[in-house]
Structures are given as structure tokens and as C-alpha cells.
Amino acid sequence: MSLSRPARSRLKLVALFAVFTLPMAMAWGMVEWRLGIPEGRTAHGTLHPEVPGLASWPLRGVAKDGADDWLLAFDCPGSCSPAADRWWRLHRALGRDAHRVSRLRIGGSAPALPGEAVAAWTGAPPAWRLPGALWILDPEGRAVLRYAADVDTAQVLEDVERLLRLNPEPPLARLHAE
């Protein structure tokens, strides 16, 4: 059974409409009925919107290497050489993106490791403080993620790499670095 020329043209037109409208209908169905959309989070850290920006933290001696740097700020209650070494190794594991991240150790009595700034809490620590915690702060100083002291370093590395990949370095920053 052979189709006539007008019937073939209509069939092609219907197929063309289907090619463009079916994906939109499927996307609408996925959003409307939550079909095929993962429920889990992709970050390993937790969000804490109550944590103020870095400029409002009660700290003395805050510094980061570059204005466009992300910041790994970790709280060291007492002796924290293993934690400082752990975050130094994570920083080195970033490879060519390591220059986009600064490290800030809050507290602790050990000397600063290479590339690490040291600050201290002034007065009473804030209520949102978690001893031994690690915070990732964006270049604007806003806390993005917080990790407990017992977090797996590989999970933090995965999150930092994802953040750096999703927030590429501005082209002008590359020109100034050269």
C-alpha cells in the first residue's frame, strides 16, 4: 500500500511537529508530576543560610589570597595539626584550580602551613559555630556549605571541584595572572 504525495506530506508534517512538541510535553510532565527528577542533593555539605557573610564573622586577622578566591575556612579548637594538614592536602589536590581557593584556619596553636591564613575568634564564638567544622565560602564571602569535622575529604574535594567547575574563573582574572 503506497501513500499518495499529499498523504506523505501530511505525515512528514505530523512527524516534524512530534519531533518538536514531544520533548516539551515530556519536560512539562516531568516537572508537573516530578517524574524522573532525582530527589537527592548533589552536595555532601549542608546549607546553613543563618551563617552570616565572612565580613560579619567575629574574627581577628582574616585574610585570603585573592579577591575572586573561594575560601576554605576551618575551625580548630585546640591542637588541629591533622585537620590543617588534611585541608592543605585537599588544596593541593585541586591541581591547576588551587590558585582559586584560599585557606583560613580559625584558632589553633600550630604555625601556619604554606598558603594558609590564621585568624582567631574575638570574644565569644557565634551560636552557629561548630567546633572542627569546615565552611566553603564563595568569593563574596557568603557561606555556601558546611561540613562536620568527621567528613570524608574526598566528598569535600568533589564539592569544591563541582563549585569551581560551575563557577568558572573570569577571563580577566586569567589575563591579570599572566
PDB file of C-alpha atoms in Angstrom:
ATOM      1  CA  MET A   1       0.000   0.000   0.000  1.00  0.00           C
ATOM      2  CA  SER A   2       1.554   3.216  -1.185  1.00  0.00           C
ATOM      3  CA  LEU A   3       0.667   6.630   0.211  1.00  0.00           C
ATOM      4  CA  SER A   4      -0.220   9.434  -2.115  1.00  0.00           C
ATOM      5  CA  ARG A   5       2.000  12.500  -2.286  1.00  0.00           C
ATOM      6  CA  PRO A   6      -0.345  14.720  -0.165  1.00  0.00           C
ATOM      7  CA  ALA A   7      -0.638  11.957   2.476  1.00  0.00           C
ATOM      8  CA  ARG A   8       3.167  11.621   2.683  1.00  0.00           C
ATOM      9  CA  SER A   9       3.488  15.395   3.059  1.00  0.00           C
ATOM     10  CA  ARG A  10       0.936  15.398   5.903  1.00  0.00           C
ATOM     11  CA  LEU A  11       2.753  12.501   7.578  1.00  0.00           C
ATOM     12  CA  LYS A  12       6.063  14.393   7.356  1.00  0.00           C
ATOM     13  CA  LEU A  13       4.399  17.486   8.845  1.00  0.00           C
ATOM     14  CA  VAL A  14       2.950  15.459  11.743  1.00  0.00           C
ATOM     15  CA  ALA A  15       6.356  13.830  12.333  1.00  0.00           C
ATOM     16  CA  LEU A  16       8.013  17.259  12.331  1.00  0.00           C
ATOM     17  CA  PHE A  17       5.510  18.564  14.915  1.00  0.00           C
ATOM     18  CA  ALA A  18       6.068  15.442  17.025  1.00  0.00           C
ATOM     19  CA  VAL A  19       9.849  15.930  16.989  1.00  0.00           C
ATOM     20  CA  PHE A  20       9.475  19.412  18.488  1.00  0.00           C
ATOM     21  CA  THR A  21       6.428  19.034  20.728  1.00  0.00           C
ATOM     22  CA  LEU A  22       7.065  15.626  22.342  1.00  0.00           C
ATOM     23  CA  PRO A  23      10.216  16.736  24.228  1.00  0.00           C
ATOM     24  CA  MET A  24       8.383  19.804  25.543  1.00  0.00           C
ATOM     25  CA  ALA A  25       5.413  17.676  26.611  1.00  0.00           C
ATOM     26  CA  MET A  26       7.733  15.203  28.324  1.00  0.00           C
ATOM     27  CA  ALA A  27       9.572  18.012  30.146  1.00  0.00           C
ATOM     28  CA  TRP A  28       6.261  19.509  31.274  1.00  0.00           C
ATOM     29  CA  GLY A  29       5.144  16.096  32.543  1.00  0.00           C
ATOM     30  CA  MET A  30       8.435  15.616  34.418  1.00  0.00           C
ATOM     31  CA  VAL A  31       8.039  18.987  36.150  1.00  0.00           C
ATOM     32  CA  GLU A  32       4.313  18.644  36.809  1.00  0.00           C
ATOM     33  CA  TRP A  33       4.360  15.088  38.185  1.00  0.00           C
ATOM     34  CA  ARG A  34       8.013  15.002  39.375  1.00  0.00           C
ATOM     35  CA  LEU A  35       8.803  12.006  37.141  1.00  0.00           C
ATOM     36  CA  GLY A  36      12.459  11.190  36.535  1.00  0.00           C
ATOM     37  CA  ILE A  37      13.764  14.074  38.652  1.00  0.00           C
ATOM     38  CA  PRO A  38      16.235  12.965  41.322  1.00  0.00           C
ATOM     39  CA  GLU A  39      15.167  13.765  44.876  1.00  0.00           C
ATOM     40  CA  GLY A  40      18.608  13.676  46.449  1.00  0.00           C
ATOM     41  CA  ARG A  41      21.082  16.504  46.793  1.00  0.00           C
ATOM     42  CA  THR A  42      24.324  16.572  44.898  1.00  0.00           C
ATOM     43  CA  ALA A  43      26.410  18.363  47.544  1.00  0.00           C
ATOM     44  CA  HIS A  44      27.818  16.469  50.502  1.00  0.00           C
ATOM     45  CA  GLY A  45      27.892  19.505  52.791  1.00  0.00           C
ATOM     46  CA  THR A  46      24.882  21.175  54.357  1.00  0.00           C
ATOM     47  CA  LEU A  47      23.439  24.594  53.688  1.00  0.00           C
ATOM     48  CA  HIS A  48      23.129  26.985  56.602  1.00  0.00           C
ATOM     49  CA  PRO A  49      21.538  30.265  55.478  1.00  0.00           C
ATOM     50  CA  GLU A  50      21.734  31.658  59.032  1.00  0.00           C
ATOM     51  CA  VAL A  51      25.544  31.869  58.797  1.00  0.00           C
ATOM     52  CA  PRO A  52      26.419  35.500  58.015  1.00  0.00           C
ATOM     53  CA  GLY A  53      28.950  36.623  55.441  1.00  0.00           C
ATOM     54  CA  LEU A  54      32.650  36.478  56.299  1.00  0.00           C
ATOM     55  CA  ALA A  55      32.779  40.247  56.908  1.00  0.00           C
ATOM     56  CA  SER A  56      30.346  39.759  59.834  1.00  0.00           C
ATOM     57  CA  TRP A  57      32.244  36.884  61.467  1.00  0.00           C
ATOM     58  CA  PRO A  58      33.763  37.881  64.813  1.00  0.00           C
ATOM     59  CA  LEU A  59      37.344  37.243  63.678  1.00  0.00           C
ATOM     60  CA  ARG A  60      40.693  38.945  64.077  1.00  0.00           C
ATOM     61  CA  GLY A  61      43.255  38.602  61.281  1.00  0.00           C
ATOM     62  CA  VAL A  62      41.061  37.489  58.362  1.00  0.00           C
ATOM     63  CA  ALA A  63      42.829  37.316  55.002  1.00  0.00           C
ATOM     64  CA  LYS A  64      42.520  35.497  51.717  1.00  0.00           C
ATOM     65  CA  ASP A  65      44.927  35.441  48.800  1.00  0.00           C
ATOM     66  CA  GLY A  66      42.769  36.871  46.011  1.00  0.00           C
ATOM     67  CA  ALA A  67      39.544  38.850  45.783  1.00  0.00           C
ATOM     68  CA  ASP A  68      37.999  36.221  43.482  1.00  0.00           C
ATOM     69  CA  ASP A  69      39.085  33.272  45.637  1.00  0.00           C
ATOM     70  CA  TRP A  70      36.807  30.715  47.203  1.00  0.00           C
ATOM     71  CA  LEU A  71      37.655  30.182  50.855  1.00  0.00           C
ATOM     72  CA  LEU A  72      38.022  27.013  52.907  1.00  0.00           C
ATOM     73  CA  ALA A  73      37.590  28.218  56.493  1.00  0.00           C
ATOM     74  CA  PHE A  74      38.034  25.596  59.182  1.00  0.00           C
ATOM     75  CA  ASP A  75      37.613  25.908  62.907  1.00  0.00           C
ATOM     76  CA  CYS A  76      40.447  24.477  65.001  1.00  0.00           C
ATOM     77  CA  PRO A  77      39.608  24.094  68.662  1.00  0.00           C
ATOM     78  CA  GLY A  78      42.961  23.494  70.377  1.00  0.00           C
ATOM     79  CA  SER A  79      45.545  21.387  68.552  1.00  0.00           C
ATOM     80  CA  CYS A  80      44.491  20.785  64.990  1.00  0.00           C
ATOM     81  CA  SER A  81      47.590  19.790  63.041  1.00  0.00           C
ATOM     82  CA  PRO A  82      45.881  16.736  61.455  1.00  0.00           C
ATOM     83  CA  ALA A  83      42.950  18.862  60.243  1.00  0.00           C
ATOM     84  CA  ALA A  84      45.231  21.611  58.920  1.00  0.00           C
ATOM     85  CA  ASP A  85      47.307  19.009  57.069  1.00  0.00           C
ATOM     86  CA  ARG A  86      44.157  17.366  55.699  1.00  0.00           C
ATOM     87  CA  TRP A  87      42.839  20.629  54.224  1.00  0.00           C
ATOM     88  CA  TRP A  88      46.311  21.537  52.915  1.00  0.00           C
ATOM     89  CA  ARG A  89      46.370  18.198  51.037  1.00  0.00           C
ATOM     90  CA  LEU A  90      42.864  18.837  49.689  1.00  0.00           C
ATOM     91  CA  HIS A  91      44.018  22.246  48.484  1.00  0.00           C
ATOM     92  CA  ARG A  92      46.991  20.656  46.668  1.00  0.00           C
ATOM     93  CA  ALA A  93      44.672  18.025  45.145  1.00  0.00           C
ATOM     94  CA  LEU A  94      42.826  20.791  43.289  1.00  0.00           C
ATOM     95  CA  GLY A  95      45.780  20.970  40.905  1.00  0.00           C
ATOM     96  CA  ARG A  96      45.521  23.774  38.366  1.00  0.00           C
ATOM     97  CA  ASP A  97      42.496  25.252  40.191  1.00  0.00           C
ATOM     98  CA  ALA A  98      44.326  25.517  43.531  1.00  0.00           C
ATOM     99  CA  HIS A  99      45.063  29.204  42.882  1.00  0.00           C
ATOM    100  CA  ARG A 100      41.305  29.911  43.007  1.00  0.00           C
ATOM    101  CA  VAL A 101      40.996  28.719  46.620  1.00  0.00           C
ATOM    102  CA  SER A 102      42.382  30.183  49.862  1.00  0.00           C
ATOM    103  CA  ARG A 103      42.507  28.504  53.263  1.00  0.00           C
ATOM    104  CA  LEU A 104      41.714  30.151  56.578  1.00  0.00           C
ATOM    105  CA  ARG A 105      42.349  28.387  59.875  1.00  0.00           C
ATOM    106  CA  ILE A 106      40.383  29.813  62.774  1.00  0.00           C
ATOM    107  CA  GLY A 107      42.198  29.160  66.037  1.00  0.00           C
ATOM    108  CA  GLY A 108      44.769  26.531  66.823  1.00  0.00           C
ATOM    109  CA  SER A 109      48.283  26.994  68.110  1.00  0.00           C
ATOM    110  CA  ALA A 110      50.315  25.331  65.344  1.00  0.00           C
ATOM    111  CA  PRO A 111      52.248  27.508  62.879  1.00  0.00           C
ATOM    112  CA  ALA A 112      50.507  28.245  59.574  1.00  0.00           C
ATOM    113  CA  LEU A 113      51.064  25.809  56.729  1.00  0.00           C
ATOM    114  CA  PRO A 114      52.036  27.156  53.292  1.00  0.00           C
ATOM    115  CA  GLY A 115      49.190  29.167  51.762  1.00  0.00           C
ATOM    116  CA  GLU A 116      47.193  29.196  54.974  1.00  0.00           C
ATOM    117  CA  ALA A 117      45.981  32.300  56.805  1.00  0.00           C
ATOM    118  CA  VAL A 118      45.334  32.104  60.532  1.00  0.00           C
ATOM    119  CA  ALA A 119      42.664  34.059  62.378  1.00  0.00           C
ATOM    120  CA  ALA A 120      41.151  33.950  65.852  1.00  0.00           C
ATOM    121  CA  TRP A 121      37.659  34.367  67.256  1.00  0.00           C
ATOM    122  CA  THR A 122      37.184  37.655  69.070  1.00  0.00           C
ATOM    123  CA  GLY A 123      35.089  37.421  72.201  1.00  0.00           C
ATOM    124  CA  ALA A 124      32.528  34.657  72.472  1.00  0.00           C
ATOM    125  CA  PRO A 125      32.238  32.448  69.368  1.00  0.00           C
ATOM    126  CA  PRO A 126      28.935  32.813  67.497  1.00  0.00           C
ATOM    127  CA  ALA A 127      25.993  30.476  68.088  1.00  0.00           C
ATOM    128  CA  TRP A 128      26.264  28.980  64.584  1.00  0.00           C
ATOM    129  CA  ARG A 129      29.874  27.887  65.178  1.00  0.00           C
ATOM    130  CA  LEU A 130      30.545  24.153  65.098  1.00  0.00           C
ATOM    131  CA  PRO A 131      33.967  23.221  66.554  1.00  0.00           C
ATOM    132  CA  GLY A 132      36.081  21.424  63.966  1.00  0.00           C
ATOM    133  CA  ALA A 133      33.740  22.409  61.110  1.00  0.00           C
ATOM    134  CA  LEU A 134      34.810  23.386  57.610  1.00  0.00           C
ATOM    135  CA  TRP A 135      32.964  26.089  55.668  1.00  0.00           C
ATOM    136  CA  ILE A 136      33.229  26.774  51.965  1.00  0.00           C
ATOM    137  CA  LEU A 137      32.704  30.476  51.271  1.00  0.00           C
ATOM    138  CA  ASP A 138      32.174  31.991  47.832  1.00  0.00           C
ATOM    139  CA  PRO A 139      34.290  34.918  46.533  1.00  0.00           C
ATOM    140  CA  GLU A 140      31.751  37.352  48.022  1.00  0.00           C
ATOM    141  CA  GLY A 141      32.296  35.853  51.495  1.00  0.00           C
ATOM    142  CA  ARG A 142      28.945  34.047  51.763  1.00  0.00           C
ATOM    143  CA  ALA A 143      28.945  30.611  53.397  1.00  0.00           C
ATOM    144  CA  VAL A 144      27.951  28.063  50.757  1.00  0.00           C
ATOM    145  CA  LEU A 145      28.406  24.722  52.526  1.00  0.00           C
ATOM    146  CA  ARG A 146      29.347  23.481  55.982  1.00  0.00           C
ATOM    147  CA  TYR A 147      30.897  20.134  56.860  1.00  0.00           C
ATOM    148  CA  ALA A 148      31.242  18.432  60.227  1.00  0.00           C
ATOM    149  CA  ALA A 149      34.739  17.570  61.468  1.00  0.00           C
ATOM    150  CA  ASP A 150      34.358  13.880  60.538  1.00  0.00           C
ATOM    151  CA  VAL A 151      33.502  14.458  56.856  1.00  0.00           C
ATOM    152  CA  ASP A 152      35.308  12.382  54.235  1.00  0.00           C
ATOM    153  CA  THR A 153      37.913  14.542  52.485  1.00  0.00           C
ATOM    154  CA  ALA A 154      37.027  13.044  49.085  1.00  0.00           C
ATOM    155  CA  GLN A 155      33.459  14.323  49.441  1.00  0.00           C
ATOM    156  CA  VAL A 156      34.681  17.853  50.174  1.00  0.00           C
ATOM    157  CA  LEU A 157      37.072  17.680  47.225  1.00  0.00           C
ATOM    158  CA  GLU A 158      34.223  16.578  44.964  1.00  0.00           C
ATOM    159  CA  ASP A 159      32.062  19.509  46.116  1.00  0.00           C
ATOM    160  CA  VAL A 160      34.865  22.076  45.715  1.00  0.00           C
ATOM    161  CA  GLU A 161      35.686  20.808  42.224  1.00  0.00           C
ATOM    162  CA  ARG A 162      31.993  20.995  41.282  1.00  0.00           C
ATOM    163  CA  LEU A 163      31.721  24.565  42.614  1.00  0.00           C
ATOM    164  CA  LEU A 164      34.818  25.640  40.694  1.00  0.00           C
ATOM    165  CA  ARG A 165      33.565  23.962  37.527  1.00  0.00           C
ATOM    166  CA  LEU A 166      30.109  25.563  37.800  1.00  0.00           C
ATOM    167  CA  ASN A 167      31.653  28.979  38.569  1.00  0.00           C
ATOM    168  CA  PRO A 168      34.414  29.388  36.002  1.00  0.00           C
ATOM    169  CA  GLU A 169      37.225  31.829  36.521  1.00  0.00           C
ATOM    170  CA  PRO A 170      36.514  35.231  34.950  1.00  0.00           C
ATOM    171  CA  PRO A 171      38.518  35.727  31.713  1.00  0.00           C
ATOM    172  CA  LEU A 172      40.051  38.979  33.001  1.00  0.00           C
ATOM    173  CA  ALA A 173      41.413  37.179  36.059  1.00  0.00           C
ATOM    174  CA  ARG A 174      43.406  34.904  33.735  1.00  0.00           C
ATOM    175  CA  LEU A 175      44.909  37.924  31.975  1.00  0.00           C
ATOM    176  CA  HIS A 176      45.996  39.528  35.252  1.00  0.00           C
ATOM    177  CA  ALA A 177      47.543  36.268  36.493  1.00  0.00           C
ATOM    178  CA  GLU A 178      49.872  36.005  33.491  1.00  0.00           C
TER     179      GLU A 178
END
